[in-house]
Tab-separated table of C-alpha atoms in Angstrom:
chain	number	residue	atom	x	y	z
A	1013	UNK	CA	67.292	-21.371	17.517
A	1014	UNK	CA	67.710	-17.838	19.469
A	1015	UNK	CA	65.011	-16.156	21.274
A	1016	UNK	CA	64.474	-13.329	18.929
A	1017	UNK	CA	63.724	-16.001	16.041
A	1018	UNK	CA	61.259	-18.149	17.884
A	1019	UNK	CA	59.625	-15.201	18.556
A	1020	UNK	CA	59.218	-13.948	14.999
A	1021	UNK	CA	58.218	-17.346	14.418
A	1022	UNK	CA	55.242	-17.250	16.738
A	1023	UNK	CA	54.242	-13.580	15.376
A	1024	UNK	CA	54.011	-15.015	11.997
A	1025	UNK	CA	52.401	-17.835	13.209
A	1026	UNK	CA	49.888	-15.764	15.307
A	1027	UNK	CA	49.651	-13.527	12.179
A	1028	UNK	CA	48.713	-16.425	9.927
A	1029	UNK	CA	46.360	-18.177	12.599
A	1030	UNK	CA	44.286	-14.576	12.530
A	1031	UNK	CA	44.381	-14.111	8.661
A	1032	UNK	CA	42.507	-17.184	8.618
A	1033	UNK	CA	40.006	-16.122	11.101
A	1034	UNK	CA	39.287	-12.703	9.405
A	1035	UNK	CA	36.158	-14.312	7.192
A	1036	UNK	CA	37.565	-12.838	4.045
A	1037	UNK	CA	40.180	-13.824	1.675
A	1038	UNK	CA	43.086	-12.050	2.119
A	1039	UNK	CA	46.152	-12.423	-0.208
A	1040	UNK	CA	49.575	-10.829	-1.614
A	1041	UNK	CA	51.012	-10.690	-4.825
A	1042	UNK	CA	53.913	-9.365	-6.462
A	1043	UNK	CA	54.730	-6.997	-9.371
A	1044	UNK	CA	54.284	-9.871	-11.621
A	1045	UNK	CA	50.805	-10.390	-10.088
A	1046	UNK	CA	51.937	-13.723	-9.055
A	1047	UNK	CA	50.601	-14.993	-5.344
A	1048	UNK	CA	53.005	-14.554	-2.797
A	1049	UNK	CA	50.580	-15.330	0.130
A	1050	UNK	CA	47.032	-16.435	0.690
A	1051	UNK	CA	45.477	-17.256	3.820
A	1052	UNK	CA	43.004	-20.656	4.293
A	1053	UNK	CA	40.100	-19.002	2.754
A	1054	UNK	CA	41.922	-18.597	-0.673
A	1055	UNK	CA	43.972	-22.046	-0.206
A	1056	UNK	CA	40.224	-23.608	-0.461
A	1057	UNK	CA	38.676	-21.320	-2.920
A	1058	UNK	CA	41.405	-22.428	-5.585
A	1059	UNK	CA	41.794	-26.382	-3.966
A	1060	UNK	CA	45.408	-25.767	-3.111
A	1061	UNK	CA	48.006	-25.845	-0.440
A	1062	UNK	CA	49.889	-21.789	0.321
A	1063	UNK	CA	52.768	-23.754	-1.258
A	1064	UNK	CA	51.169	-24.713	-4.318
A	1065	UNK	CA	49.466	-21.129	-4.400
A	1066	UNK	CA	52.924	-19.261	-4.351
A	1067	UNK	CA	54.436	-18.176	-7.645
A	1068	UNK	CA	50.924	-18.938	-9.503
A	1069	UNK	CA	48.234	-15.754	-10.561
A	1070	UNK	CA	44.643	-15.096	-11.370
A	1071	UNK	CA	45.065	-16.693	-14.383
A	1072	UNK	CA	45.671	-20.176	-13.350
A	1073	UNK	CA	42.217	-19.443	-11.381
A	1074	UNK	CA	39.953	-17.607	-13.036
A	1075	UNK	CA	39.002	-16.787	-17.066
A	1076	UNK	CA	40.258	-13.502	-17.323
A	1077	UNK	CA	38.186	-12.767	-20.483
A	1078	UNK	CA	35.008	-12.734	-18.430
A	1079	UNK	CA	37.005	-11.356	-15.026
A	1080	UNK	CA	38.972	-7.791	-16.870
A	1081	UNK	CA	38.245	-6.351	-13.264
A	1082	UNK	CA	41.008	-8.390	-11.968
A	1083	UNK	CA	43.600	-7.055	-14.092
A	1084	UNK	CA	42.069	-3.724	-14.187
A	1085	UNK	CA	42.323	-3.263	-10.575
A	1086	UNK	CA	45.786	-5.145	-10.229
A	1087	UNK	CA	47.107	-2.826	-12.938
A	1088	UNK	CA	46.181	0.049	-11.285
A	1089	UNK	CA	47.679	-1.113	-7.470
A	1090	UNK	CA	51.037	-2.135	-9.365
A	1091	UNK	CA	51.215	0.487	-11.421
A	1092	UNK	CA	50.071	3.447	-10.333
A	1093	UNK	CA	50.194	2.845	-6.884
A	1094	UNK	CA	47.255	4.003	-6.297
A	1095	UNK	CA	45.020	2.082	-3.364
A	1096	UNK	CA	41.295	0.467	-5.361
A	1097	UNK	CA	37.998	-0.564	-3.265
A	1098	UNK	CA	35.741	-2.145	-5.834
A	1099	UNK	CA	33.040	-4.691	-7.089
A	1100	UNK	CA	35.330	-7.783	-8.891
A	1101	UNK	CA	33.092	-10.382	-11.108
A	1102	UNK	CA	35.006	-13.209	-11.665
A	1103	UNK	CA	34.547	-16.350	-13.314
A	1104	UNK	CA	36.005	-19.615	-12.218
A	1105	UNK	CA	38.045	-21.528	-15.316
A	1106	UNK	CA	37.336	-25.173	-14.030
A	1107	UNK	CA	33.701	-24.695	-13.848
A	1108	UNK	CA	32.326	-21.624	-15.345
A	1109	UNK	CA	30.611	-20.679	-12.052
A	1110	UNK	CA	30.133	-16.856	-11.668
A	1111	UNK	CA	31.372	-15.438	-7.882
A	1112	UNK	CA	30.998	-11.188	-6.873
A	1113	UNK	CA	33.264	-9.885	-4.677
A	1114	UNK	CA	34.060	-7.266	-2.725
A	1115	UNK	CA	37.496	-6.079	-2.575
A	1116	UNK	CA	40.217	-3.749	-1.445
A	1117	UNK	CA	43.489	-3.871	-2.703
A	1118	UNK	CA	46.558	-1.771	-2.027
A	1119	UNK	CA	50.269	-1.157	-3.080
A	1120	UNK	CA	53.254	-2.510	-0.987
A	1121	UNK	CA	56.124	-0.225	-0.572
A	1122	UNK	CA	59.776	-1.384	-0.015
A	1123	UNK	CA	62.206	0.936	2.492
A	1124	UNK	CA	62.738	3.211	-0.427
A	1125	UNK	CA	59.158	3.794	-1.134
A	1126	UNK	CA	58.690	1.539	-4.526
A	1127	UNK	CA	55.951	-0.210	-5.319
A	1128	UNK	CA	57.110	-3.961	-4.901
A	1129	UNK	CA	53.453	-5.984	-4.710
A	1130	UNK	CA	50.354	-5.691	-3.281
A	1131	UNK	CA	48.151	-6.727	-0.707
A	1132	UNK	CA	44.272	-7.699	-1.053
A	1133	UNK	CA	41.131	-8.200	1.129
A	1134	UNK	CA	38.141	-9.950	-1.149
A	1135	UNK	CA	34.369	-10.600	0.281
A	1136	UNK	CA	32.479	-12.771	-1.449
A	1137	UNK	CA	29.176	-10.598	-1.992
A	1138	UNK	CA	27.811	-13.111	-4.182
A	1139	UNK	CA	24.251	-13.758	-2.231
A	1140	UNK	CA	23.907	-10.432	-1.258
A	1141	UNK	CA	23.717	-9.351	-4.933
A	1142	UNK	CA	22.046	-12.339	-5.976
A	1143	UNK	CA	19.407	-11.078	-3.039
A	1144	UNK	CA	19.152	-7.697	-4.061
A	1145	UNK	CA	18.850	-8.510	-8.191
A	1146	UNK	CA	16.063	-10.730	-6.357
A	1147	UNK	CA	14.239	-7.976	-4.142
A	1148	UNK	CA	15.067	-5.635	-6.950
A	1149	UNK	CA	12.570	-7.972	-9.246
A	1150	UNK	CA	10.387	-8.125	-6.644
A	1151	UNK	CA	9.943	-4.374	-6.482
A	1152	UNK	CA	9.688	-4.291	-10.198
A	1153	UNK	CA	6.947	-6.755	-10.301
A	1154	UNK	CA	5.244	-5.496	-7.031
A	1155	UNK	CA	5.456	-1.933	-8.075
A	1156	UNK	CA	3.981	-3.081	-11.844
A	1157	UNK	CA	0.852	-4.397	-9.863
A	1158	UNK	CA	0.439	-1.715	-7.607
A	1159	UNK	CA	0.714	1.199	-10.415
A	1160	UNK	CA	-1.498	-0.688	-12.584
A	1161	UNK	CA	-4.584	-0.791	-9.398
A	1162	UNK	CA	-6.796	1.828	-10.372
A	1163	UNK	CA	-6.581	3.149	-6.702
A	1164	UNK	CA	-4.303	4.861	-4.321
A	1165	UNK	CA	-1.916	2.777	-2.857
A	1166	UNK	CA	0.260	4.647	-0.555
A	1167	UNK	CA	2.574	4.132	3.124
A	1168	UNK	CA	3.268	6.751	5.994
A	1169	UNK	CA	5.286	6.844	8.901
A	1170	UNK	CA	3.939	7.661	12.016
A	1171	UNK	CA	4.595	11.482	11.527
A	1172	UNK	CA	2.400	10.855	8.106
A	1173	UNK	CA	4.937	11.384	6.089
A	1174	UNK	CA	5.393	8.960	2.969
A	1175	UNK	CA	7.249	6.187	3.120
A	1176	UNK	CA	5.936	4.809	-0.713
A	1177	UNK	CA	3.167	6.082	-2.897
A	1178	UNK	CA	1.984	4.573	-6.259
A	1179	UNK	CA	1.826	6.285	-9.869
A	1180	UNK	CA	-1.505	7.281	-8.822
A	1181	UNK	CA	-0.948	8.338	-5.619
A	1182	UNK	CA	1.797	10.623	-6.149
A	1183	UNK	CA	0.009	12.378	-9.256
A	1184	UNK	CA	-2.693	13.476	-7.462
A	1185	UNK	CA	-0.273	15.430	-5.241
A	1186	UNK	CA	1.622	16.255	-8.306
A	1187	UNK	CA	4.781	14.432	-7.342
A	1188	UNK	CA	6.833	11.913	-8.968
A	1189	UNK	CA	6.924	8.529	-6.792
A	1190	UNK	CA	10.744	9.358	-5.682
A	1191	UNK	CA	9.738	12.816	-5.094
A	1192	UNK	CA	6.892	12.825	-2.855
A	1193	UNK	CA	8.629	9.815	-0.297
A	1194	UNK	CA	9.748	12.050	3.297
A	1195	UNK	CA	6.892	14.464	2.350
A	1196	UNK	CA	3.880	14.919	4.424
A	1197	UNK	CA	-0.017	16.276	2.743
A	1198	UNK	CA	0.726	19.675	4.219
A	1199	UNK	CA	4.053	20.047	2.432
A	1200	UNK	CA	2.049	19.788	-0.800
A	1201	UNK	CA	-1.406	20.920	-0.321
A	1202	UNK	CA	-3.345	23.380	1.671
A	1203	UNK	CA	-3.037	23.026	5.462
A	1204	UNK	CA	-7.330	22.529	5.664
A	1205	UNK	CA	-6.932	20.342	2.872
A	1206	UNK	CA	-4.335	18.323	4.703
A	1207	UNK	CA	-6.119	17.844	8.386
A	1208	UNK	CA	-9.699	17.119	6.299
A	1209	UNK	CA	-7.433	14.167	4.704
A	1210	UNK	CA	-5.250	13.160	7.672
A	1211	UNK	CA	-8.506	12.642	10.220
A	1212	UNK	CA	-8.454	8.781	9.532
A	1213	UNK	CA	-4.459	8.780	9.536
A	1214	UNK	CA	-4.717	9.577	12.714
A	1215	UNK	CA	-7.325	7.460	13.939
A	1216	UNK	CA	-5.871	4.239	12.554
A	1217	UNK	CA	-2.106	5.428	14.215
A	1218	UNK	CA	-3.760	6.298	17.021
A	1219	UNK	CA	-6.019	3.588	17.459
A	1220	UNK	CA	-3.758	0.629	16.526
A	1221	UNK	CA	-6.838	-0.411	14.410
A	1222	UNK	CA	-8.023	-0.742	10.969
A	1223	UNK	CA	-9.965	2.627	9.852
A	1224	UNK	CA	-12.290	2.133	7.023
A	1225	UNK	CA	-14.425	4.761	5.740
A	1226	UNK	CA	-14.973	8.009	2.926
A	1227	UNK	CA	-12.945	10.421	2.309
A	1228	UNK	CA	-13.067	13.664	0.127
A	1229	UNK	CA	-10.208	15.397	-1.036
A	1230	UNK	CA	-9.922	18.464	-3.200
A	1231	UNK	CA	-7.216	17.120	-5.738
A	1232	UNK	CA	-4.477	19.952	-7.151
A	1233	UNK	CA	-6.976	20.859	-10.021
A	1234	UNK	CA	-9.364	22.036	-7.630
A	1235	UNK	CA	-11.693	19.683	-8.635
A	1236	UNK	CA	-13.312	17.284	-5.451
A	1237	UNK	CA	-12.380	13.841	-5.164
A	1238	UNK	CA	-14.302	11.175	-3.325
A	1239	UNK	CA	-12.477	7.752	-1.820
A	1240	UNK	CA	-13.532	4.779	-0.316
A	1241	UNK	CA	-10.007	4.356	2.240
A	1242	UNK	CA	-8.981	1.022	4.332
A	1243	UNK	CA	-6.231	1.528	6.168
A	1244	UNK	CA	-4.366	-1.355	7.824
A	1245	UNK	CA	-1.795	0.010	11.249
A	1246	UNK	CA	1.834	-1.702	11.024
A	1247	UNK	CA	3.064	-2.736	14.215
A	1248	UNK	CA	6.646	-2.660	15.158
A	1249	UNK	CA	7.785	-4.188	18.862
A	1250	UNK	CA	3.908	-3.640	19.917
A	1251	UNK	CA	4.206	-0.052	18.411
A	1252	UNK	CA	2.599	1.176	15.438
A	1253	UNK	CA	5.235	2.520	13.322
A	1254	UNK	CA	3.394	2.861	9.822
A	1255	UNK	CA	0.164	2.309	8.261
A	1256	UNK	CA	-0.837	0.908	4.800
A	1257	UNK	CA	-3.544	2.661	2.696
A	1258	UNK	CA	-5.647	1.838	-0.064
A	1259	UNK	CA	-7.599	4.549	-1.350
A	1260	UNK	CA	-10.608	3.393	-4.464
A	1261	UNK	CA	-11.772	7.017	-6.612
A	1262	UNK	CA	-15.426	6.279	-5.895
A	1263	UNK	CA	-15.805	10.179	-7.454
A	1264	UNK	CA	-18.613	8.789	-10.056
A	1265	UNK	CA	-20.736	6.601	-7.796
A	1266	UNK	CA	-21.219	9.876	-5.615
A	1267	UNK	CA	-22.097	12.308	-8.160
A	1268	UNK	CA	-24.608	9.071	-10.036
A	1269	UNK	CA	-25.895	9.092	-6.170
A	1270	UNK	CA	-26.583	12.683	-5.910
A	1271	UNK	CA	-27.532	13.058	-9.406
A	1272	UNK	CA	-30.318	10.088	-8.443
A	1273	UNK	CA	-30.918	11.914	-5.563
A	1274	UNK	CA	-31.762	15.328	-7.087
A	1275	UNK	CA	-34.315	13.344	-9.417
A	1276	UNK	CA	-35.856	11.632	-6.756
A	1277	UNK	CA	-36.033	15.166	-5.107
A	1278	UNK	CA	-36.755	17.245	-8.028
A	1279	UNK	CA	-39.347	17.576	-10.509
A	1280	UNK	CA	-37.911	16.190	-14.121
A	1281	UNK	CA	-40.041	18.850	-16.312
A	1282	UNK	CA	-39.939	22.016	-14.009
A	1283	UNK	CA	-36.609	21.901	-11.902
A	1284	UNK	CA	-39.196	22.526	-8.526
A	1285	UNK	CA	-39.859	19.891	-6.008
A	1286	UNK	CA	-41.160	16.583	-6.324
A	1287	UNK	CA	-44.395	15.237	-4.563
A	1288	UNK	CA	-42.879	13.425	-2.067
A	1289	UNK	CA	-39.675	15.851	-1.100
A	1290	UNK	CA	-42.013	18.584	-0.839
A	1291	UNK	CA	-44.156	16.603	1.417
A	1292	UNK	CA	-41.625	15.419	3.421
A	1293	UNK	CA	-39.707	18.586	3.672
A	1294	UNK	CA	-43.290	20.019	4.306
A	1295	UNK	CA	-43.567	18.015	7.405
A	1296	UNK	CA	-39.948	18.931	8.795
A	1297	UNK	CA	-41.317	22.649	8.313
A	1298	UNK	CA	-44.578	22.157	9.873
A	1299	UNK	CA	-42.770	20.592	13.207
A	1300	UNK	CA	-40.264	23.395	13.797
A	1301	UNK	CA	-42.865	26.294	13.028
A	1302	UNK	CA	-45.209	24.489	16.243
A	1303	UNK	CA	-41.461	24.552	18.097
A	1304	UNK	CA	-41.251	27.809	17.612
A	1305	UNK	CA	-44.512	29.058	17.902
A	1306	UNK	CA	-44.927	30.122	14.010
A	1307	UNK	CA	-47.433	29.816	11.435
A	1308	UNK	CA	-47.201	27.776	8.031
A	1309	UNK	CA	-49.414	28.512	5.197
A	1310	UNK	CA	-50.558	25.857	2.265
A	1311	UNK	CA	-50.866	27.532	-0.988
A	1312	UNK	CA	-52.065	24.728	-3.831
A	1313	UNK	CA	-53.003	25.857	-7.300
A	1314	UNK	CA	-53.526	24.370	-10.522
A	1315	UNK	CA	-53.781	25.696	-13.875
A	1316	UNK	CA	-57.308	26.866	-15.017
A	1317	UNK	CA	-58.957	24.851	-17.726
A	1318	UNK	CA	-55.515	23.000	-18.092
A	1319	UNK	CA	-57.176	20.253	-20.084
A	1320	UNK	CA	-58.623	22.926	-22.789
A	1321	UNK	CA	-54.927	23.474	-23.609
A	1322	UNK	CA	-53.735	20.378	-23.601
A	1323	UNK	CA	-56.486	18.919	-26.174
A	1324	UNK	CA	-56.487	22.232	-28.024
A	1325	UNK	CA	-52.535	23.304	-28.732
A	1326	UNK	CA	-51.251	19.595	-27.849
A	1327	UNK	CA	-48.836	18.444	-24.723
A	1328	UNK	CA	-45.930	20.442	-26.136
A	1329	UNK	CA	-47.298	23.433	-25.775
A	1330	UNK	CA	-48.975	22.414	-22.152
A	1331	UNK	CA	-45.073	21.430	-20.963
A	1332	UNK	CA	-44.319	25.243	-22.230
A	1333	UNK	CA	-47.517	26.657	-20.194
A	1334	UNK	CA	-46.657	24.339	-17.002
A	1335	UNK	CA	-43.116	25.739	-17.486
A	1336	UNK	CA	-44.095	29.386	-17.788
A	1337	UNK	CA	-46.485	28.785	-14.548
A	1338	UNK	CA	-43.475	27.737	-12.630
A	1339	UNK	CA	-41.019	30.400	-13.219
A	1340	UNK	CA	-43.782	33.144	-13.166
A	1341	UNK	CA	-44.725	31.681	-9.391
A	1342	UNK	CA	-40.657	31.900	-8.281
A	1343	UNK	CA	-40.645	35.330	-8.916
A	1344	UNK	CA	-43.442	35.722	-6.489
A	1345	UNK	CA	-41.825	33.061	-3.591
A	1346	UNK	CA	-38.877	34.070	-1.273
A	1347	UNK	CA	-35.971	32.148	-1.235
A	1348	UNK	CA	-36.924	30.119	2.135
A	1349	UNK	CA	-40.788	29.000	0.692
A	1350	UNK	CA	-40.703	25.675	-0.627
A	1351	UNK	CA	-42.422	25.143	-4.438
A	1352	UNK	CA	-43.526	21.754	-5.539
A	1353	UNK	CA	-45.273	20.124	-8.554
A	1354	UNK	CA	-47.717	17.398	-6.842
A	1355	UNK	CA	-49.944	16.446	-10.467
A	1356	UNK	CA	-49.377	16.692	-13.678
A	1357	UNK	CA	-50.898	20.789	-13.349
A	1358	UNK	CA	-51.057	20.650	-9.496
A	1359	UNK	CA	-48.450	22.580	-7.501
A	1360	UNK	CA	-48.049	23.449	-3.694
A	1361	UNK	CA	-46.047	26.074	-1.905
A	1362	UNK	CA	-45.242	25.750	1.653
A	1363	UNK	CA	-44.766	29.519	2.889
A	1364	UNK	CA	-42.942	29.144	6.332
A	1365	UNK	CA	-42.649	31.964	8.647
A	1366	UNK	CA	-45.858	33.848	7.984
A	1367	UNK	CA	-49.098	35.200	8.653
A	1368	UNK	CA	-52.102	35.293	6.809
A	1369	UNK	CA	-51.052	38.665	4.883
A	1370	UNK	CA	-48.079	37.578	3.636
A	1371	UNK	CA	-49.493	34.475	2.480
A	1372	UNK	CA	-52.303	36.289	0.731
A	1373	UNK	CA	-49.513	38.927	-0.629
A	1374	UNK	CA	-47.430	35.589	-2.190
A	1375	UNK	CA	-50.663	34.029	-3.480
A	1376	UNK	CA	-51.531	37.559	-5.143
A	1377	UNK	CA	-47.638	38.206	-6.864
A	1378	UNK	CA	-47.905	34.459	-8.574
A	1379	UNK	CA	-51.678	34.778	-9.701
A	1380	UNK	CA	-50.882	37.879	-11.148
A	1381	UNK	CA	-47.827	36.882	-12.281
A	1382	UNK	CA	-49.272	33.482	-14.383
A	1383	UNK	CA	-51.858	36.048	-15.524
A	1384	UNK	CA	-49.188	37.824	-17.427
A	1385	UNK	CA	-46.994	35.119	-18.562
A	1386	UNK	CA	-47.406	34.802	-22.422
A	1387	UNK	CA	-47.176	31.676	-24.452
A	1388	UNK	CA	-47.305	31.918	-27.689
A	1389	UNK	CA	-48.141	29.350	-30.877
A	1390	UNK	CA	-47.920	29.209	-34.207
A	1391	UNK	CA	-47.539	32.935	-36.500
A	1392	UNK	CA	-47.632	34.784	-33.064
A	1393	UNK	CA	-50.870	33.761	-31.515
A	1394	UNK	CA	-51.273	33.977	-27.712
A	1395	UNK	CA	-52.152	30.970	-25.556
A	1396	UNK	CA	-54.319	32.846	-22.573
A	1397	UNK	CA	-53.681	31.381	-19.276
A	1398	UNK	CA	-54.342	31.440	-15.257
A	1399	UNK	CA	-54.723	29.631	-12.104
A	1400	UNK	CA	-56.677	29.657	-9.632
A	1401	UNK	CA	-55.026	29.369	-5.605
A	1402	UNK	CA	-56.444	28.134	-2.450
A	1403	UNK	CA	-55.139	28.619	0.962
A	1404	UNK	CA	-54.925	27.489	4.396
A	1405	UNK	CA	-52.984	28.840	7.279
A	1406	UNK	CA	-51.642	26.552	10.560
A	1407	UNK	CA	-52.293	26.426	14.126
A	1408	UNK	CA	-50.304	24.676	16.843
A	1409	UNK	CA	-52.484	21.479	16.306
A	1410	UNK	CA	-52.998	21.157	12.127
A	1411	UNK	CA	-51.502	18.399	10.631
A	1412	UNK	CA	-49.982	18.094	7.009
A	1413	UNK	CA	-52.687	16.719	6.006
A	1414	UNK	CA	-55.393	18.324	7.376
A	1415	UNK	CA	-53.240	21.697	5.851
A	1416	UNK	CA	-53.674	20.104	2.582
A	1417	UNK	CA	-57.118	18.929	2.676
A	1418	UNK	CA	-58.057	22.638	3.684
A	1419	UNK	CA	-55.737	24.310	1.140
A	1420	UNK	CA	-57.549	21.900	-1.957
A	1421	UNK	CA	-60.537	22.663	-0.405
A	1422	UNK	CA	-60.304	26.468	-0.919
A	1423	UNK	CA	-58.731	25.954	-4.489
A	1424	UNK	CA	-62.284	24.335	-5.258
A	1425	UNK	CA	-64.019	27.298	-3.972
A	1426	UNK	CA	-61.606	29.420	-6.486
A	1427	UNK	CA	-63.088	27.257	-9.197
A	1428	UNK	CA	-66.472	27.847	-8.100
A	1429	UNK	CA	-66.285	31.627	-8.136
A	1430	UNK	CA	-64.716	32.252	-11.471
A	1431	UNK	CA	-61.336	31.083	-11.533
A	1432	UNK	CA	-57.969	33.078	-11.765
A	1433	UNK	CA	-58.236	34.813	-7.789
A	1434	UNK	CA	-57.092	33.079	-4.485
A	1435	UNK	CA	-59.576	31.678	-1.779
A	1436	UNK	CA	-58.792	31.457	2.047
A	1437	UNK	CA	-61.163	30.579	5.111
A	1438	UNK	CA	-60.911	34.337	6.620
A	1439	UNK	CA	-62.162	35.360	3.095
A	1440	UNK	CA	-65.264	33.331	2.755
A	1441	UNK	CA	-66.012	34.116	6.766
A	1442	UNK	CA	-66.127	37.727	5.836
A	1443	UNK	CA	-67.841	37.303	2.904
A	1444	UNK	CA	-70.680	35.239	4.971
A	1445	UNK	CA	-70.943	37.780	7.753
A	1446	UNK	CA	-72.027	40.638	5.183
């Protein structure tokens, strides 16, 4: 044997020795579609020797009834010529068993430029796809049970931009799930909106730690939303990359807790204080005016001969007088006095900021004022009504109490003289000195 042929003996050789070593089966057929080659990987996919292989084709292999792509794509190398990178299923005829591949095939041209076989590289994708069908379940089932939580479930990246939202999430920015993934807040709401929202984003990136803690959001209906957030960092290398956030609509148990609020803070018949928010706001008022070296006055009143009208016209129509008492004194009151209802016809107003004279002044407008309220009963008839007002003015060492005491006190000297007119200290001094 010459030179020149040992040598193309060891190039085939090498050739054949790395065709086996490429991790893919690699093949050739001719225009009949019969094997002309396959390297080791084929040989023991189809249990044969490369001499048994040659002259045989796909269908001494494989049930081409459930494997058309085969004959599809060999039809169109042979053919047409034409070079064809695509997914094969093909089923095995000995045992039924279902394999995925990868593969490119392309024409083989003689000297004259005629199509006279083909070659083929197949990858057996078969776990891959069998993985992804798997993860694809997953994400069908995982995204079922987070779009069915009646919270936001959401992921960002640590430039806050979303990396997965729920249903929920992404329709209260008014984005689809696919849409609003790559988007930051700011890209879809209101720049203030967006910081008041991102503040524990980027504590918990910034931090490393778990952030838990409310949130309020203004949602794209302009109508303001209240969460309870926990949001867990995701660490990556000893970096946090990503953080996970689960947002519970807690909207109703903060408007039931202000609503409970107002009616611990608010009188139920008359809209005005309660007893104890007036005294304790009372209080807050009567510290700041000694601060600042100011003067609070106690104005308590009642309604005269409340009983009379009660027993007389019935507890309807004293609701409608106790009514008509309040919102005949708020015309008199400026908008920083506080007005409270301490008894069932007992009322307080704390005037802050003032002196005697503008105490007496506010005292004056609201007797005058229940004076000229009219409630009427029956065909017409006109239920005649007043009150009578006592007052008592601070100094830098009164207490609450001792306001109050003072303030009753000179609402039972009203009483005494006649009813319907106010009664202060400085009045009854004068009165004594003449």
């Amino acid at each position: 044997m010459d030179s020149s042929a040992e040598a193309l003996i060891a190039q085939v050789t090498q050739l054949h020795s790395t065709l086996n070593q490429v991790g893919a089966y690699v093949f050739t057929k001719d225009l009949q579609g019969r094997y002309t080659y396959g390297n080791q990987m084929v040989c023991e996919l189809f249990a044969c020797s490369l001499q048994e292989l040659v002259g045989r084709s796909a269908a001494d292999f494989f049930d081409l009834s459930a494997s058309i792509q085969i004959q599809l794509s060999d039809q169109r190398v042979l053919q047409q010529g034409q070079r064809v990178e695509m997914e094969e299923v093909n089923v095995f005829s000995h045992s039924g068993e279902e394999r995925v591949y990868w593969s490119v095939k392309q024409p083989l041209f003689d000297a004259a430029g005629a199509v006279v076989g083909m070659c083929g590289v197949s990858t057996d994708i078969t776990e891959r796809r069998r993985l992804e069908t798997r993860l694809r379940e997953q994400k069908r089932l995982l995204d079922t049970v987070l779009n069915s939580l009646d919270a936001l479930v959401y992921m960002k990246d640590h430039q806050r931009r979303y990396l997965y939202a729920n249903a929920n999430a992404a329709q209260l920015f008014g984005q689809t799930q696919a849409s609003i993934v790559g988007k930051s807040d700011a890209e879809m709401i209101p720049q203030t909106e967006a910081d008041r929202f991102g503040i524990m984003d980027q504590r918990v990136l910034g931090s490393g730690e778990k952030s838990i803690g409310e949130e309020t959001f203004v949602d794209v209906n302009g109508v303001d939303r209240h969460y309870w957030s926990i949001k867990v960092p995701i660490e990556s290398d000893g970096h946090v990359d990503a953080y996970v956030g689960i947002s519970t609509d807690i909207t109703e148990v903060v408007q039931l807790k202000e609503k409970f609020r107002d009616l611990a803070n608010t009188d139920a018949l008359t809209g005005i204080l309660s007893r104890r928010c007036l005294l304790e706001r009372a209080e807050h008022e009567l510290k700041r005016a000694r601060r600042a070296g100011a003067q609070v006055a106690i104005i308590a009143f009642d309604i005269d001969k409340f009983k009379l009208v009660n027993d007389g016209y019935g507890h309807a129509v004293g609701d409608r007088a106790i009514i008509s008492v309040v919102e005949a004194c708020k015309q008199g009151l400026r908008g920083t006095d506080l007005f409270g209802r301490i008894g069932g016809d007992e009322f307080v107003v704390v005037a802050v900021d003032t002196d005697l004279a503008g105490a007496v002044a506010a005292a004056e407008r609201m007797r005058l004022g229940v004076f000229n309220a009219v409630i009427s009963v029956g065909s017409g008839q006109r239920v005649p009504i007043s009150s009578s007002f006592g007052l008592a003015l601070s100094d830098l060492d009164t207490s609450l109490d001792e306001l109050l005491s003072r303030a009753d006190a000179m609402l039972y000297e009203a009483k005494q003289r006649g009813r319907n007119q106010v009664c202060y200290p400085e009045l009854l001094d004068g009165a004594d000195s003449l």
